[in-house]
Coordinates of C-alpha atoms in Angstrom, one line a residue:
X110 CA 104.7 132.2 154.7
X111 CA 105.9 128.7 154.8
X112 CA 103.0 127.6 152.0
X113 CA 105.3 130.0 149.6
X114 CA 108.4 129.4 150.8
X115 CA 109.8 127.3 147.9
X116 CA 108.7 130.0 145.5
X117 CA 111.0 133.0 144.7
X118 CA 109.9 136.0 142.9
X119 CA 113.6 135.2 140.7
X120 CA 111.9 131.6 140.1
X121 CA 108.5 132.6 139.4
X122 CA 109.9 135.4 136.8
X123 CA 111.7 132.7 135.0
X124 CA 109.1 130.1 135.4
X125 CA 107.0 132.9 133.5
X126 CA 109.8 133.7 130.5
X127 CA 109.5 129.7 129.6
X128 CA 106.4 130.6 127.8
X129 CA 107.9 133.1 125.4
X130 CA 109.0 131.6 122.2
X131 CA 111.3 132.2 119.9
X132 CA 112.9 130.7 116.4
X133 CA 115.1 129.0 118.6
X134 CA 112.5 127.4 121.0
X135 CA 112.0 123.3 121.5
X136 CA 110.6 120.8 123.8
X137 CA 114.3 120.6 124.7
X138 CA 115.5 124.1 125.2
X139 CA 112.0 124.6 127.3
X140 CA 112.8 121.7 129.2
X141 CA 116.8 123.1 130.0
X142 CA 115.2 126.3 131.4
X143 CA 112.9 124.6 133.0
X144 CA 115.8 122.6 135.4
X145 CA 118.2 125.9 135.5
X146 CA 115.2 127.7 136.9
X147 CA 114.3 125.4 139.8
X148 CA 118.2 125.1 140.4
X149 CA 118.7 128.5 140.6
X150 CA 115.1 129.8 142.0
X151 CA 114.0 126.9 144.7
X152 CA 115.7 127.3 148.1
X153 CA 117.9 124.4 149.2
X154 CA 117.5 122.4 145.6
X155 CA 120.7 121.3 144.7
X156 CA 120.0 120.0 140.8
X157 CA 116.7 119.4 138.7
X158 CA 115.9 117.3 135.8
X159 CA 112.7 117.0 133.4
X160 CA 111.1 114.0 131.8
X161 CA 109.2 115.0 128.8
X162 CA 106.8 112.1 128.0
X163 CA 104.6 111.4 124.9
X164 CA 103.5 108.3 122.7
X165 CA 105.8 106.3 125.1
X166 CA 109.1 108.0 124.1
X167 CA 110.7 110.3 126.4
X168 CA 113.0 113.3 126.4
X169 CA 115.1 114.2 129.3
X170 CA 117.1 117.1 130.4
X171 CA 118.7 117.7 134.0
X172 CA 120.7 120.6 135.5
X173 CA 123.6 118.1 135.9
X174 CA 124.4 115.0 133.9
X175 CA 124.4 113.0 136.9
X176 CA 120.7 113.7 137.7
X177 CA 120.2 112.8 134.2
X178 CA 121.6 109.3 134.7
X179 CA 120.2 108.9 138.1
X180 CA 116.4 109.0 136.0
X181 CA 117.5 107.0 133.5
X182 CA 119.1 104.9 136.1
X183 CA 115.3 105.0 137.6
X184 CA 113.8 103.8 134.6
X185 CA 116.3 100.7 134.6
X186 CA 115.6 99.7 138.0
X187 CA 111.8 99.8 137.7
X188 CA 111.1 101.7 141.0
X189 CA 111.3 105.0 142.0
X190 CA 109.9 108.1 142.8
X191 CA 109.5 109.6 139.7
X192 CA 108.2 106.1 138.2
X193 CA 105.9 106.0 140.8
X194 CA 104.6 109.8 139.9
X195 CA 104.4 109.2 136.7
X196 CA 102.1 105.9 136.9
X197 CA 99.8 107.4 139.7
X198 CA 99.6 111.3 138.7
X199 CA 100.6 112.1 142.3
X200 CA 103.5 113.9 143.9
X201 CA 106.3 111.7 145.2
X202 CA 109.0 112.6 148.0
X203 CA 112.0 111.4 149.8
X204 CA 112.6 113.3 153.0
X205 CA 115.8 111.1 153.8
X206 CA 117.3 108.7 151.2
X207 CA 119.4 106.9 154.2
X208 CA 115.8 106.3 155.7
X209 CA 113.4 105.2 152.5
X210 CA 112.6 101.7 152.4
X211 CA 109.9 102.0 149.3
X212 CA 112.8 101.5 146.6
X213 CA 116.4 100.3 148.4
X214 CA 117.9 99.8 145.0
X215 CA 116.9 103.7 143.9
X216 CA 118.4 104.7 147.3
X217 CA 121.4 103.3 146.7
X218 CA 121.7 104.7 143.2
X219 CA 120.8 108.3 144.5
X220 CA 123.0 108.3 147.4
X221 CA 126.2 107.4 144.8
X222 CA 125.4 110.8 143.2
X223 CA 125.3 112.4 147.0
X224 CA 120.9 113.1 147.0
X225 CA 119.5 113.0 149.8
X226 CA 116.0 114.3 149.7
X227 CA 113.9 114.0 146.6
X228 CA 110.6 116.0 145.5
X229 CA 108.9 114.4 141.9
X230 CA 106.0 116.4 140.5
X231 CA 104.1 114.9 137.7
X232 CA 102.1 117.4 135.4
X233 CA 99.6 116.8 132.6
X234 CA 100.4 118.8 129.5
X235 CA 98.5 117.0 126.9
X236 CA 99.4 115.3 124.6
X237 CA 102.4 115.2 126.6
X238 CA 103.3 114.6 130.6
X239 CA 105.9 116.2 132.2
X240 CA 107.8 114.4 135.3
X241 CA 109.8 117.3 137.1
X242 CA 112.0 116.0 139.8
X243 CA 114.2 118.4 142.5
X244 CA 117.3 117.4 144.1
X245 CA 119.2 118.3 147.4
X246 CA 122.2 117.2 149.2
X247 CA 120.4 117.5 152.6
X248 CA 117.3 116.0 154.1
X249 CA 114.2 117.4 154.8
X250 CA 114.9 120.1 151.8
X251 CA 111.2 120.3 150.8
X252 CA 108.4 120.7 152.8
X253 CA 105.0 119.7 152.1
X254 CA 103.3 123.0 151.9
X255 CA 105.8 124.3 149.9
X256 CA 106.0 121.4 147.6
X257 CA 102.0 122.3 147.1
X258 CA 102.3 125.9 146.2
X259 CA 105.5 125.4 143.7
X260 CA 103.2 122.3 142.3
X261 CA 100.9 124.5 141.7
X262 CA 102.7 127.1 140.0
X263 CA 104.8 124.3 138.1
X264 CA 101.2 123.3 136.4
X265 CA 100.2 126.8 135.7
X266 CA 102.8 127.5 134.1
X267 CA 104.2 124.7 132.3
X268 CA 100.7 124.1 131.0
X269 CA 101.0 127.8 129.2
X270 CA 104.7 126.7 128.0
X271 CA 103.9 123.1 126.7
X272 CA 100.4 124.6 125.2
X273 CA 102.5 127.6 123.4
X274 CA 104.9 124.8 122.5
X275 CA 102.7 122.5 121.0
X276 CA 100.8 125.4 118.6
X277 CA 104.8 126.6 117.5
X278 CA 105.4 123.3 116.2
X279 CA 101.9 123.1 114.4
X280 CA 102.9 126.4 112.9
X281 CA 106.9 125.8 112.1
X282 CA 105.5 122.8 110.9
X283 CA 103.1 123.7 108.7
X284 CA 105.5 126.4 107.5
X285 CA 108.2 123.5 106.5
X286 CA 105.1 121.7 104.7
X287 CA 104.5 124.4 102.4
X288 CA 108.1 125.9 101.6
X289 CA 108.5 122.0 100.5
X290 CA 105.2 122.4 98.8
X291 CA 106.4 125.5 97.3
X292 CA 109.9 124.3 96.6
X293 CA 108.3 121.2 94.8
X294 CA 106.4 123.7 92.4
X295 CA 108.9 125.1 91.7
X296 CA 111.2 122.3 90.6
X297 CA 107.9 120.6 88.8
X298 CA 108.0 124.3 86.6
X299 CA 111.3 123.9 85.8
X300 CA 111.2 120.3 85.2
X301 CA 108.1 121.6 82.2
X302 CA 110.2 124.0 81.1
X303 CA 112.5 121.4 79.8
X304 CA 110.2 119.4 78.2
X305 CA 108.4 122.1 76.8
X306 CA 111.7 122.8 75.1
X307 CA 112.9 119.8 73.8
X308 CA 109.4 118.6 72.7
X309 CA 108.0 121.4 71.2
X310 CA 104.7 120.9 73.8
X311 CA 102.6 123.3 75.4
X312 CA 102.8 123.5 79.6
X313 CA 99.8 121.3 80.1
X314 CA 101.2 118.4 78.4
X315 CA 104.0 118.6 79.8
X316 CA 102.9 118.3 83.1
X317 CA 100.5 115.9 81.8
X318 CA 103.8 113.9 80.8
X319 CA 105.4 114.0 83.8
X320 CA 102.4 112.5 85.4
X321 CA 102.5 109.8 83.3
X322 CA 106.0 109.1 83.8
X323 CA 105.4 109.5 87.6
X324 CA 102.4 106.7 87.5
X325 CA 104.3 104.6 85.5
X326 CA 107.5 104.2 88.2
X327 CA 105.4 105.0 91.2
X328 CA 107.3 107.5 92.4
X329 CA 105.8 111.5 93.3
X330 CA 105.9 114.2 90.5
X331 CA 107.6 116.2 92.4
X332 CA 110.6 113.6 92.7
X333 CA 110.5 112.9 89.6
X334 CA 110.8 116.4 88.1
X335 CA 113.7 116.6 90.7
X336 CA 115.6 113.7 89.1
X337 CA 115.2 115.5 85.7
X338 CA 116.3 118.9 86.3
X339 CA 119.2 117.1 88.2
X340 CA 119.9 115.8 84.8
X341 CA 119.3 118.5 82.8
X342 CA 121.6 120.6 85.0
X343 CA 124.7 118.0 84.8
X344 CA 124.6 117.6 80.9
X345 CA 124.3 121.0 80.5
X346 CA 127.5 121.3 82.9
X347 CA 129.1 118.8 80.9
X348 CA 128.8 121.2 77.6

């Protein structure tokens, strides 16, 4: 069973829960459980970390804030393994840090944080790419076929998590857009209300005054009703 034998039934349970949202669920917290579960689940890994990238801007997270610094130490240098996953869509591994030649001044940077052997496995989650990188303090730590089975699952997976991820924010975000819309409505009511009252106007030309206003000083109804209830409230505090 060596093809499996990176892959735990505790690992692929928690690989599975990273799907599940809640009200609580980000990129980020996805991306922490991501790194606890490989620490935790994937036999001889010592640490994990997780490069969320999209539109150029990335998002780290690792299971120890060295391995954090030792990407962003990566990124710096301009060589590595996970630089080199990233750019050519491929796995990238170090079975011996003491023995890699591809990228001395990575080698030296991982060996200060005591790593020794290095696994990188790049995965498409579009929009977004995902750079997942496992650590251990002894050589030879992951083998090949196992590397290819817990890729695999890794893509699986993480393409159901990111793909959950991605429609939670469309919805959370279209659920912020209209309880502003909403909240804006109601503010724009109020904001008639008081010129209905000290006018003498019916609701239509209120509003239609408020537009006017709002056209005039370039500036949104919806602000601009804002600024007068804010008004309206303080004078009337005043009295």
């Amino acid at each position: 069973m060596e093809s499996t034998a990176m892959i735990t039934p505790g690992l692929a349970r928690d690989l599975a829960t990273l799907g599940r949202l809640g009200e609580d669920t980000s990129t980020e917290s996805v991306l922490r459980g991501l790194t606890t579960a490989l620490t935790a689940g994937v036999p001889g890994c010592s640490g994990s970390s997780a490069e969320h990238w999209r539109d150029h801007r990335v998002m780290v997270s690792g299971s120890h804030s060295e391995l954090i610094m030792l990407v962003e130490g990566e990124r710096q240098l301009g060589e590595g393994p996970s630089l080199e996953a990233r750019q050519s869509g491929g796995r990238a591994t170090i079975t011996d840090v003491l023995e890699e030649t591809r990228w001395p001044r990575y080698d030296a940077l991982a060996t200060r944080w005591g790593v020794r052997s290095v696994l990188i496995v790049p995965i498409e989650a579009p929009p977004a790419m995902l750079v997942v990188g496992l650590y251990s303090v002894r050589p030879g730590a992951f083998s090949p076929q196992g590397a290819h089975s817990l890729a695999d699952m890794l893509t699986e997976q993480l393409g159901v998590a990111m793909a959950n991820m991605s429609e939670f924010e469309e919805v959370r975000t279209d659920a912020a857009q209209l309880q502003e819309a909403l909240a804006g409505r109601s503010v724009i009511d109020q904001a008639k209300g008081i010129i209905m009252q000290t006018s003498g106007c019916s609701a239509e030309a209120a509003f239609e005054e408020l537009r006017r206003i709002s056209q005039h000083h370039q500036v949104k109804v919806a602000d601009l009703a804002r600024l007068l209830v804010d008004e309206h409230q303080r004078k009337s505090a005043k009295r």
